[in-house]
Coordinates of C-alpha atoms and ligand atoms in Angstrom, one line a residue:
M1 CA 46.4 -47.0 -109.4
N2 CA 45.6 -44.8 -112.3
L3 CA 42.8 -42.5 -111.0
N4 CA 41.8 -39.0 -112.1
D5 CA 41.2 -38.2 -108.5
S6 CA 43.7 -40.1 -106.4
S7 CA 42.2 -38.8 -103.2
L8 CA 39.4 -41.3 -103.6
F9 CA 41.9 -44.1 -102.8
H10 CA 41.7 -44.5 -99.0
S11 CA 43.8 -46.8 -96.8
Q12 CA 42.1 -46.0 -93.5
C13 CA 38.8 -46.6 -91.8
L14 CA 36.2 -43.8 -91.6
I15 CA 34.9 -43.4 -88.0
G16 CA 33.0 -40.3 -86.9
G17 CA 34.3 -38.3 -89.9
Q18 CA 37.9 -39.2 -89.1
W19 CA 40.1 -41.3 -91.3
V20 CA 41.9 -43.6 -88.9
D21 CA 44.3 -46.6 -88.7
A22 CA 43.7 -49.7 -86.6
D23 CA 44.5 -49.0 -82.9
N24 CA 47.4 -51.5 -83.1
G25 CA 48.6 -50.3 -86.4
Q26 CA 48.0 -53.7 -88.0
T27 CA 47.0 -53.8 -91.7
D28 CA 45.7 -56.3 -94.3
N29 CA 47.0 -56.5 -97.8
I30 CA 44.6 -56.1 -100.7
D31 CA 45.5 -57.8 -103.9
N32 CA 44.4 -57.6 -107.5
P33 CA 42.8 -61.0 -108.3
A34 CA 43.9 -60.7 -112.0
T35 CA 47.6 -60.3 -111.2
G36 CA 48.1 -61.2 -107.5
E37 CA 50.0 -58.0 -107.0
I38 CA 49.3 -56.1 -103.8
I39 CA 47.5 -52.9 -104.6
G40 CA 47.5 -51.5 -101.0
T41 CA 46.6 -52.1 -97.4
V42 CA 43.7 -51.2 -95.1
P43 CA 43.5 -51.3 -91.3
R44 CA 42.9 -54.6 -89.6
A45 CA 40.4 -53.0 -87.2
G46 CA 38.5 -55.0 -84.6
T47 CA 36.3 -54.7 -81.5
A48 CA 37.4 -51.4 -80.1
E49 CA 37.3 -49.5 -83.4
T50 CA 33.9 -51.0 -84.2
A51 CA 32.6 -49.8 -80.8
R52 CA 33.8 -46.3 -81.6
A53 CA 32.1 -46.4 -85.0
I54 CA 28.8 -47.5 -83.4
S55 CA 29.2 -44.7 -80.9
A56 CA 29.8 -42.2 -83.7
A57 CA 26.7 -43.4 -85.5
E58 CA 24.7 -43.1 -82.2
Q59 CA 25.9 -39.5 -81.7
A60 CA 25.1 -38.5 -85.3
L61 CA 21.6 -40.0 -85.2
P62 CA 19.5 -37.3 -83.5
E63 CA 20.5 -34.5 -85.9
W64 CA 20.2 -36.8 -89.0
R65 CA 16.8 -38.2 -88.1
A66 CA 15.5 -34.7 -87.2
R67 CA 16.4 -33.4 -90.7
P68 CA 13.3 -32.9 -92.9
A69 CA 13.1 -35.8 -95.3
K70 CA 13.5 -33.4 -98.2
E71 CA 16.9 -32.4 -96.9
R72 CA 18.0 -36.0 -96.4
A73 CA 16.8 -36.7 -100.0
A74 CA 18.8 -33.8 -101.4
A75 CA 22.0 -35.2 -99.7
L76 CA 21.3 -38.6 -101.2
R77 CA 20.8 -37.0 -104.6
R78 CA 24.1 -35.2 -104.3
W79 CA 25.8 -38.5 -103.3
H80 CA 24.2 -40.1 -106.4
D81 CA 25.5 -37.3 -108.7
L82 CA 29.0 -37.5 -107.3
M83 CA 29.1 -41.3 -107.9
L84 CA 28.3 -40.7 -111.5
T85 CA 30.8 -37.8 -111.8
H86 CA 33.5 -40.2 -110.5
Q87 CA 32.1 -43.3 -112.2
E88 CA 35.4 -44.0 -114.1
D89 CA 37.6 -43.8 -111.0
L90 CA 35.1 -45.9 -108.9
A91 CA 35.1 -48.5 -111.7
R92 CA 38.9 -48.7 -111.9
L93 CA 39.1 -49.2 -108.2
M94 CA 36.5 -52.0 -108.4
T95 CA 38.2 -53.8 -111.2
A96 CA 41.5 -53.5 -109.5
E97 CA 40.3 -55.1 -106.2
Q98 CA 37.5 -57.4 -107.5
G99 CA 38.5 -58.3 -111.0
K100 CA 35.4 -57.7 -113.0
P101 CA 35.6 -56.3 -116.5
L102 CA 35.7 -52.5 -116.5
A103 CA 32.4 -52.3 -118.5
E104 CA 30.7 -54.4 -115.8
A105 CA 32.3 -52.2 -113.1
R106 CA 31.0 -49.1 -114.7
G107 CA 27.6 -50.7 -114.9
E108 CA 27.7 -51.5 -111.2
I109 CA 28.5 -47.9 -110.3
G110 CA 25.5 -46.8 -112.2
F111 CA 23.4 -49.6 -110.6
A112 CA 24.7 -48.5 -107.1
A113 CA 23.9 -44.9 -107.8
S114 CA 20.4 -45.8 -108.9
F115 CA 19.6 -47.0 -105.4
L116 CA 20.7 -43.6 -103.9
E117 CA 18.4 -41.8 -106.4
W118 CA 15.5 -44.2 -105.8
F119 CA 15.7 -43.9 -102.0
A120 CA 16.1 -40.1 -102.2
E121 CA 12.7 -40.1 -103.8
E122 CA 11.3 -42.7 -101.3
A123 CA 12.5 -40.6 -98.3
R124 CA 9.7 -38.1 -98.9
R125 CA 6.9 -40.8 -99.1
L126 CA 7.3 -42.5 -95.7
Y127 CA 3.5 -42.0 -95.0
G128 CA 1.6 -43.0 -91.9
D129 CA -2.1 -43.7 -91.5
V130 CA -5.2 -42.2 -89.8
I131 CA -7.5 -45.1 -88.9
P132 CA -11.2 -44.7 -88.4
S133 CA -11.8 -45.2 -84.7
P134 CA -14.6 -47.4 -83.3
N135 CA -14.7 -45.0 -80.3
P136 CA -15.7 -41.4 -81.2
A137 CA -13.5 -40.1 -78.3
N138 CA -10.4 -41.5 -79.9
R139 CA -8.2 -40.8 -82.8
L140 CA -6.0 -43.7 -84.1
L141 CA -2.8 -42.8 -86.0
V142 CA 0.2 -44.6 -87.4
I143 CA 3.6 -42.9 -87.8
K144 CA 6.8 -44.3 -89.3
Q145 CA 10.1 -43.6 -87.5
P146 CA 13.7 -44.6 -88.3
V147 CA 14.9 -47.8 -86.7
G148 CA 18.1 -45.9 -85.5
V149 CA 21.7 -47.1 -85.7
C150 CA 22.1 -49.8 -88.4
A151 CA 25.0 -52.0 -89.5
A152 CA 25.7 -53.4 -92.9
I153 CA 28.1 -56.3 -93.7
T154 CA 28.6 -56.7 -97.5
P155 CA 30.2 -59.2 -100.0
W156 CA 33.1 -58.8 -102.4
N157 CA 31.2 -59.6 -105.6
F158 CA 29.3 -56.3 -105.9
P159 CA 31.4 -54.0 -103.6
S160 CA 29.5 -50.8 -104.4
A161 CA 25.9 -51.8 -105.3
M162 CA 25.5 -53.9 -102.1
I163 CA 26.4 -50.9 -100.0
A164 CA 24.2 -48.4 -101.9
R165 CA 21.3 -50.9 -101.6
K166 CA 21.6 -50.7 -97.8
A167 CA 22.9 -47.2 -97.0
G168 CA 20.4 -45.7 -99.4
P169 CA 17.2 -46.7 -97.6
A170 CA 18.9 -46.4 -94.2
L171 CA 19.8 -42.8 -94.7
A172 CA 16.6 -42.0 -96.5
A173 CA 14.6 -43.3 -93.4
G174 CA 16.8 -41.2 -91.0
C175 CA 19.0 -43.9 -89.8
T176 CA 22.8 -43.9 -89.4
I177 CA 25.1 -46.8 -90.4
V178 CA 28.3 -48.7 -89.7
I179 CA 29.5 -50.6 -92.8
K180 CA 31.9 -53.5 -92.8
P181 CA 32.9 -54.3 -96.5
A182 CA 34.3 -57.6 -97.6
Q183 CA 38.0 -58.0 -96.7
Q184 CA 38.8 -58.5 -100.4
T185 CA 37.1 -55.3 -101.6
P186 CA 37.4 -52.4 -99.1
Y187 CA 38.4 -49.6 -101.5
S188 CA 35.1 -49.3 -103.3
A189 CA 33.4 -48.8 -99.9
L190 CA 35.9 -46.3 -98.7
A191 CA 35.6 -44.2 -101.9
M192 CA 31.8 -44.2 -101.6
A193 CA 32.1 -43.0 -98.1
D194 CA 34.4 -40.2 -99.2
L195 CA 31.9 -39.1 -101.8
A196 CA 29.1 -39.2 -99.2
E197 CA 31.2 -36.7 -97.1
R198 CA 31.6 -34.5 -100.2
A199 CA 27.8 -34.7 -100.6
G200 CA 27.5 -33.0 -97.2
I201 CA 26.3 -36.1 -95.3
P202 CA 27.4 -35.3 -91.7
A203 CA 30.3 -37.0 -89.9
G204 CA 29.2 -40.2 -88.1
V205 CA 26.1 -40.8 -90.4
I206 CA 28.2 -43.3 -92.4
N207 CA 31.2 -45.1 -90.9
V208 CA 33.3 -47.8 -92.6
V209 CA 35.3 -50.3 -90.6
T210 CA 37.7 -52.8 -92.3
G211 CA 39.6 -55.7 -90.8
D212 CA 38.8 -58.7 -88.5
A213 CA 35.4 -59.8 -89.8
P214 CA 34.4 -62.1 -86.9
A215 CA 35.5 -59.5 -84.3
I216 CA 33.7 -56.6 -86.1
G217 CA 30.6 -58.8 -86.6
K218 CA 30.5 -59.8 -82.9
A219 CA 30.9 -56.1 -81.8
I220 CA 28.0 -55.2 -84.1
T221 CA 25.7 -58.1 -83.1
D222 CA 26.5 -57.7 -79.3
S223 CA 25.7 -54.0 -79.3
P224 CA 22.2 -53.1 -78.1
V225 CA 22.7 -49.7 -79.8
V226 CA 22.7 -51.3 -83.2
R227 CA 19.0 -51.9 -83.9
K228 CA 19.3 -53.4 -87.3
L229 CA 21.8 -55.6 -89.2
T230 CA 21.6 -55.9 -93.0
F231 CA 23.8 -58.7 -94.4
T232 CA 24.6 -59.8 -97.9
G233 CA 26.8 -62.9 -98.2
S234 CA 26.8 -66.6 -97.8
T235 CA 24.0 -68.5 -96.1
P236 CA 26.3 -70.0 -93.3
V237 CA 27.5 -66.6 -92.3
G238 CA 24.1 -65.1 -92.5
K239 CA 22.7 -67.8 -90.2
L240 CA 25.6 -67.2 -87.8
L241 CA 25.0 -63.4 -87.7
M242 CA 21.2 -63.9 -87.3
S243 CA 21.8 -66.1 -84.3
Q244 CA 24.3 -63.6 -82.8
S245 CA 21.7 -60.9 -83.3
A246 CA 19.0 -62.7 -81.4
Q247 CA 20.3 -61.6 -77.9
T248 CA 19.8 -57.9 -78.8
M249 CA 16.6 -58.6 -80.8
K250 CA 17.8 -56.7 -83.9
K251 CA 15.8 -56.3 -87.1
V252 CA 17.7 -58.4 -89.7
S253 CA 17.7 -58.4 -93.5
M254 CA 19.5 -61.4 -95.0
E255 CA 20.4 -61.6 -98.7
L256 CA 22.1 -64.9 -99.0
G257 CA 23.2 -67.7 -101.3
G258 CA 21.4 -68.9 -104.4
N259 CA 21.0 -72.0 -106.7
A260 CA 19.1 -70.6 -109.6
P261 CA 17.4 -72.9 -112.1
F262 CA 17.3 -71.8 -115.7
I263 CA 14.5 -73.7 -117.6
V264 CA 14.3 -73.8 -121.4
F265 CA 10.9 -75.2 -122.6
E266 CA 10.5 -76.7 -126.0
D267 CA 8.4 -73.7 -127.1
A268 CA 11.0 -71.2 -126.2
D269 CA 12.8 -68.9 -128.6
L270 CA 16.1 -70.7 -128.4
D271 CA 18.2 -67.7 -129.6
K272 CA 16.7 -65.5 -126.9
A273 CA 17.2 -68.2 -124.3
V274 CA 20.9 -68.4 -125.2
E275 CA 21.2 -64.7 -124.9
G276 CA 19.5 -64.7 -121.6
L277 CA 21.6 -67.5 -120.3
M278 CA 24.9 -65.8 -121.3
V279 CA 24.0 -63.0 -119.0
A280 CA 22.4 -65.1 -116.2
K281 CA 25.4 -67.5 -116.1
Y282 CA 28.6 -65.5 -117.0
R283 CA 28.0 -62.0 -115.5
N284 CA 30.9 -61.3 -113.1
A285 CA 32.5 -64.6 -114.2
G286 CA 29.5 -66.4 -112.7
Q287 CA 30.0 -64.8 -109.3
T288 CA 26.6 -63.4 -108.6
C289 CA 24.0 -64.7 -106.2
V290 CA 21.4 -64.8 -108.9
C291 CA 23.5 -66.6 -111.5
A292 CA 21.9 -69.5 -113.3
N293 CA 23.3 -72.5 -111.4
R294 CA 21.4 -75.4 -113.0
I295 CA 20.2 -75.3 -116.7
F296 CA 17.2 -77.5 -117.5
V297 CA 16.5 -78.0 -121.2
Q298 CA 13.4 -79.9 -122.5
D299 CA 14.4 -83.1 -124.4
S300 CA 13.1 -82.1 -127.9
V301 CA 15.2 -78.9 -128.0
H302 CA 18.2 -80.0 -125.9
D303 CA 20.7 -80.7 -128.6
A304 CA 19.9 -77.6 -130.7
F305 CA 20.1 -75.4 -127.6
A306 CA 23.3 -77.0 -126.3
E307 CA 25.0 -76.5 -129.7
K308 CA 24.0 -72.8 -129.9
F309 CA 24.9 -72.1 -126.3
A310 CA 28.3 -73.9 -126.3
A311 CA 29.3 -72.0 -129.4
R312 CA 28.7 -68.7 -127.6
V313 CA 30.5 -69.8 -124.5
A314 CA 33.6 -71.0 -126.3
A315 CA 33.9 -67.6 -127.9
L316 CA 34.0 -65.7 -124.6
K317 CA 37.1 -63.7 -124.1
V318 CA 38.9 -64.3 -120.8
G319 CA 41.3 -61.8 -119.4
P320 CA 42.1 -59.1 -116.9
G321 CA 39.3 -56.7 -116.3
H322 CA 41.2 -53.6 -117.3
K323 CA 41.5 -54.9 -120.9
D324 CA 38.7 -53.5 -123.2
D325 CA 37.9 -56.8 -124.9
T326 CA 37.7 -58.9 -121.7
Q327 CA 34.3 -60.5 -121.2
V328 CA 35.2 -62.9 -118.3
G329 CA 37.6 -61.7 -115.6
P330 CA 39.4 -63.7 -112.9
L331 CA 37.6 -65.4 -110.0
I332 CA 38.2 -63.7 -106.7
D333 CA 40.8 -66.1 -105.4
Q334 CA 42.4 -69.6 -105.7
R335 CA 39.8 -71.1 -103.3
A336 CA 37.0 -70.0 -105.7
V337 CA 38.8 -71.6 -108.7
D338 CA 39.3 -74.8 -106.6
K339 CA 35.6 -75.0 -105.9
V340 CA 34.6 -74.7 -109.6
E341 CA 37.3 -77.3 -110.6
K342 CA 36.0 -79.7 -107.9
Q343 CA 32.4 -79.4 -109.3
L344 CA 33.7 -79.9 -112.8
Q345 CA 35.7 -83.0 -111.8
D346 CA 32.8 -84.4 -109.8
A347 CA 30.4 -83.9 -112.8
Q348 CA 32.7 -85.7 -115.2
A349 CA 33.3 -88.5 -112.7
R350 CA 29.5 -89.0 -112.5
G351 CA 28.9 -89.2 -116.2
G352 CA 28.9 -85.6 -117.3
R353 CA 30.4 -84.7 -120.6
L354 CA 32.6 -81.6 -120.9
V355 CA 31.5 -79.8 -124.0
C356 CA 33.9 -76.8 -123.8
G357 CA 36.1 -74.9 -121.4
G358 CA 37.0 -75.7 -117.8
E359 CA 40.7 -75.1 -118.2
R360 CA 42.6 -73.5 -115.3
L361 CA 44.8 -70.7 -116.5
E362 CA 47.6 -69.0 -114.7
G363 CA 46.4 -67.1 -111.6
N364 CA 42.7 -67.0 -110.8
F365 CA 41.5 -67.5 -114.4
M366 CA 39.3 -70.3 -115.7
T367 CA 37.8 -70.8 -119.1
P368 CA 34.0 -70.8 -119.1
S369 CA 32.7 -74.3 -119.3
V370 CA 29.6 -76.2 -120.4
I371 CA 28.8 -79.7 -119.0
A372 CA 26.3 -81.9 -120.8
R373 CA 24.5 -85.0 -119.3
A374 CA 24.4 -83.4 -115.8
T375 CA 22.4 -85.3 -113.2
P376 CA 20.9 -84.4 -109.8
D377 CA 23.5 -86.5 -107.9
M378 CA 26.3 -84.1 -108.9
L379 CA 27.7 -81.4 -106.6
C380 CA 26.7 -78.7 -109.2
F381 CA 23.1 -79.6 -108.6
R382 CA 23.2 -79.0 -104.9
E383 CA 25.9 -76.4 -104.4
E384 CA 26.1 -72.8 -105.5
T385 CA 28.9 -72.9 -108.1
F386 CA 29.8 -69.2 -108.0
G387 CA 31.9 -69.5 -111.1
P388 CA 31.9 -69.9 -114.9
M389 CA 30.5 -73.4 -115.2
A390 CA 27.1 -74.3 -116.8
P391 CA 25.7 -77.8 -116.3
L392 CA 22.9 -78.8 -118.7
F393 CA 20.2 -81.1 -117.3
R394 CA 17.5 -82.7 -119.5
F395 CA 13.8 -82.9 -118.7
S396 CA 10.7 -84.3 -120.3
T397 CA 7.6 -82.7 -118.8
E398 CA 6.7 -79.3 -117.2
E399 CA 6.0 -81.0 -113.9
E400 CA 9.4 -82.6 -113.9
A401 CA 11.1 -79.3 -114.6
I402 CA 9.3 -77.6 -111.7
R403 CA 10.1 -80.5 -109.4
L404 CA 13.8 -80.4 -110.3
A405 CA 13.9 -76.6 -110.1
N406 CA 12.4 -76.6 -106.6
D407 CA 14.6 -79.4 -105.3
T408 CA 17.0 -77.1 -103.3
E409 CA 17.0 -75.4 -99.9
F410 CA 17.7 -72.1 -101.7
G411 CA 15.0 -69.7 -103.2
L412 CA 16.5 -66.6 -104.5
A413 CA 16.2 -66.3 -108.3
A414 CA 14.8 -68.6 -111.1
Y415 CA 14.5 -68.1 -114.8
F416 CA 12.5 -69.8 -117.6
Y417 CA 11.9 -69.3 -121.3
T418 CA 8.5 -70.1 -123.0
R419 CA 6.1 -68.5 -125.3
D420 CA 3.0 -70.2 -123.8
L421 CA 0.8 -67.9 -121.7
G422 CA -0.7 -70.7 -119.6
R423 CA 2.7 -72.2 -118.9
T424 CA 4.0 -68.7 -118.0
W425 CA 1.5 -68.4 -115.2
R426 CA 1.7 -72.1 -114.0
V427 CA 5.4 -72.1 -113.8
S428 CA 5.8 -68.6 -112.3
E429 CA 3.4 -69.5 -109.5
A430 CA 4.9 -73.0 -108.9
L431 CA 8.5 -71.9 -108.6
E432 CA 9.6 -71.5 -104.9
Y433 CA 11.8 -68.4 -105.4
G434 CA 11.8 -64.7 -104.5
M435 CA 12.4 -63.5 -108.0
V436 CA 11.5 -65.1 -111.4
G437 CA 12.8 -64.0 -114.8
I438 CA 10.4 -65.0 -117.6
N439 CA 12.2 -64.7 -121.0
N440 CA 14.7 -62.6 -119.1
G441 CA 18.1 -63.4 -117.7
H442 CA 18.8 -60.2 -115.7
V443 CA 16.0 -59.2 -113.3
S444 CA 17.8 -56.8 -110.9
T445 CA 16.7 -53.1 -110.9
C446 CA 16.3 -50.6 -108.1
E447 CA 12.5 -50.3 -108.8
A448 CA 11.9 -54.0 -108.0
P449 CA 12.0 -56.0 -104.7
F450 CA 15.3 -58.0 -104.6
G451 CA 15.4 -61.0 -102.2
G452 CA 14.8 -64.6 -101.6
I453 CA 13.0 -67.2 -99.4
K454 CA 14.1 -70.4 -97.6
D455 CA 17.9 -70.5 -97.2
S456 CA 18.3 -67.5 -99.5
G457 CA 17.3 -65.1 -96.8
L458 CA 14.8 -62.6 -95.4
G459 CA 13.6 -59.2 -96.5
R460 CA 13.6 -57.2 -99.7
E461 CA 16.1 -54.6 -101.0
G462 CA 15.2 -51.8 -103.5
S463 CA 11.6 -51.0 -104.6
K464 CA 8.9 -49.4 -102.5
Y465 CA 9.4 -52.3 -100.0
G466 CA 13.1 -51.7 -99.4
I467 CA 12.7 -48.9 -97.0
D468 CA 10.3 -50.8 -94.7
D469 CA 13.2 -52.6 -93.0
Y470 CA 14.6 -49.3 -91.8
V471 CA 11.5 -47.9 -90.1
E472 CA 9.5 -48.8 -87.1
T473 CA 5.7 -48.5 -87.3
K474 CA 4.3 -46.7 -84.2
Y475 CA 0.6 -46.6 -83.3
L476 CA -0.9 -43.6 -81.5
C477 CA -4.2 -43.9 -79.7
M478 CA -5.4 -40.4 -78.9
T479 CA -8.4 -39.6 -76.7
V480 CA -9.5 -36.1 -77.7
D481 CA -12.6 -35.3 -75.5
Ligands
NAD1 N1 21.5 -62.5 -102.0 C1 22.3 -61.6 -102.4 O1 21.9 -60.4 -102.7 C2 23.8 -61.9 -102.5 C3 24.6 -60.9 -103.1 C4 25.9 -61.2 -103.1 C5 26.5 -62.3 -102.6 N2 25.7 -63.2 -102.0 C6 26.2 -64.5 -101.5 O2 27.5 -64.3 -100.8 C7 28.3 -65.4 -101.1 C8 29.6 -64.9 -101.6 O3 30.1 -63.7 -101.0 P1 31.2 -63.8 -99.9 O4 32.2 -64.8 -100.2 O5 31.7 -62.4 -99.6 O6 30.3 -64.3 -98.6 P2 30.8 -64.4 -97.1 O7 29.6 -64.8 -96.4 O8 32.0 -65.2 -97.0 O9 31.2 -62.9 -96.7 C9 30.2 -61.9 -96.8 C10 30.6 -60.8 -95.7 O10 30.5 -61.4 -94.5 C11 31.8 -61.1 -93.8 N3 32.0 -62.2 -92.8 C12 32.4 -63.5 -93.0 N4 32.4 -64.2 -91.9 C13 32.0 -63.3 -90.9 C14 31.7 -63.4 -89.5 N5 31.9 -64.5 -88.8 N6 31.2 -62.3 -88.8 C15 31.0 -61.2 -89.5 N7 31.2 -61.0 -90.8 C16 31.7 -62.1 -91.5 C17 32.8 -61.1 -94.9 O11 34.0 -60.4 -94.4 C18 32.0 -60.3 -95.9 O12 32.1 -58.9 -95.6 C19 27.6 -66.3 -102.0 O13 27.0 -67.3 -101.3 C20 26.6 -65.4 -102.7 O14 25.5 -66.1 -103.1 C21 24.3 -63.0 -101.9
LIG2 O1 25.1 -61.1 -106.4 C1 24.5 -60.2 -105.9 C2 23.8 -59.1 -106.6 O2 22.7 -58.8 -105.9 C3 23.4 -59.5 -108.0 S1 22.6 -58.3 -108.9 O3 23.6 -57.4 -109.5 O4 21.7 -57.5 -107.9 O5 21.8 -59.0 -109.9

């Protein structure tokens, strides 16, 4: 791999400050989704290695939590700075293992680093309370203390940002952490951990274990030492991990699947709506949890909007992420391409009309598609597509649009375009989602609370709320006479 600093490319786990192989020497191959070539291996670690990582995090906890918040903040700031210094190498690693265009990978590194900066600042504002006591002999106080040893299990689609969005608040609060990255994208996580070491974050504060996901997950959820699990991934796996965590009563944060509606009302600025949808639908080749999954267009503007949108989609450049002109990279694997193709075929079998794209290319590539005449009986209405397919649904009234948009068990992100102030408030309050973009197709930023409701999960990441999941609130009742 063409890196300026080749030492950032790690093929071992990081446990207690040591770079180690799996106990049995077994490894997993990591491939480049654009070419299928093997770019390296990582340890296929399991239960025993995870237990040692948890133990290392436990041993590192007392010193790290006792550090003044200002010192923890300074370490996070140094980590942030190093990520930006090595942004190009981190982006190249990400594009090689995940496939996204280099420009998007560079953007993700900046996005990831922003969480380290944000929580470096939040670390020094973990305030408690002094409560006026009804009894003059007593003094009532509230203090915030770190939860303790945490664990993070992260997905392949944002291999750096999802780690920073968890490790940032955890370390800021004084916690230590064991990270299991997605099996498809371990190198981004390992490089981030290397930079954390260079930032002076002590051994054992951050540990990264790659390999047998179910075994690693079980070791994490079974351990009473791990007091919090933060998971980002599919809803089925999130529910499994949540149930596994019940026996040890862990705090859990769940950032799960989505099924985002994107509503274009007749009074919308259609050009701006097209621009917003291009981002909301095709970012990361449609492989984001907040991607527009169902596009609802009001009857009177449907044809004009569809024509403008399809023209932009047909012009998208598909190719490997390392090429400068690539706008849409490969999907993560053949299974992902199969899923999109199945939804395309189902839509056309049920009366949908393919307006453009939908062609499978060699490898994991697929041309971005637009389906017209989509209906709620289609798979693409109920299932998260997680690929470059845009089904257009018609609607007549505002009430119908809201009913259709809310007709899902998911509740992560939703988007709508209008220039009517009353409609803005009515629709924003009626949509059953954790995040709503109004005349905006890309809502994520470290300053704002990211998360969903219903089957899209629990908790919020980023913002002033994001650190709450990593602290315990302790009440002190003090009799002073
Ligand atoms: N809400 C969000 O912020 C968010 C962000 C990114 C992805 N996602 C969701 O994630 C899904 C796609 O990502 P994915 O394919 O990596 O999801 P996934 O659930 O298959 O995997 C996510 C992580 O869980 C691990 N995992 C899988 N089975 C496990 C088990 N039995 N025990 C322990 N760990 C296990 C994987 O190795 C990976 O690290 C989509 O549904 C997407 O919507 C949500
Ligand atoms: O897919 C998951 C990410 O959280 C999407 S975003 O980059 O935060 O919008």
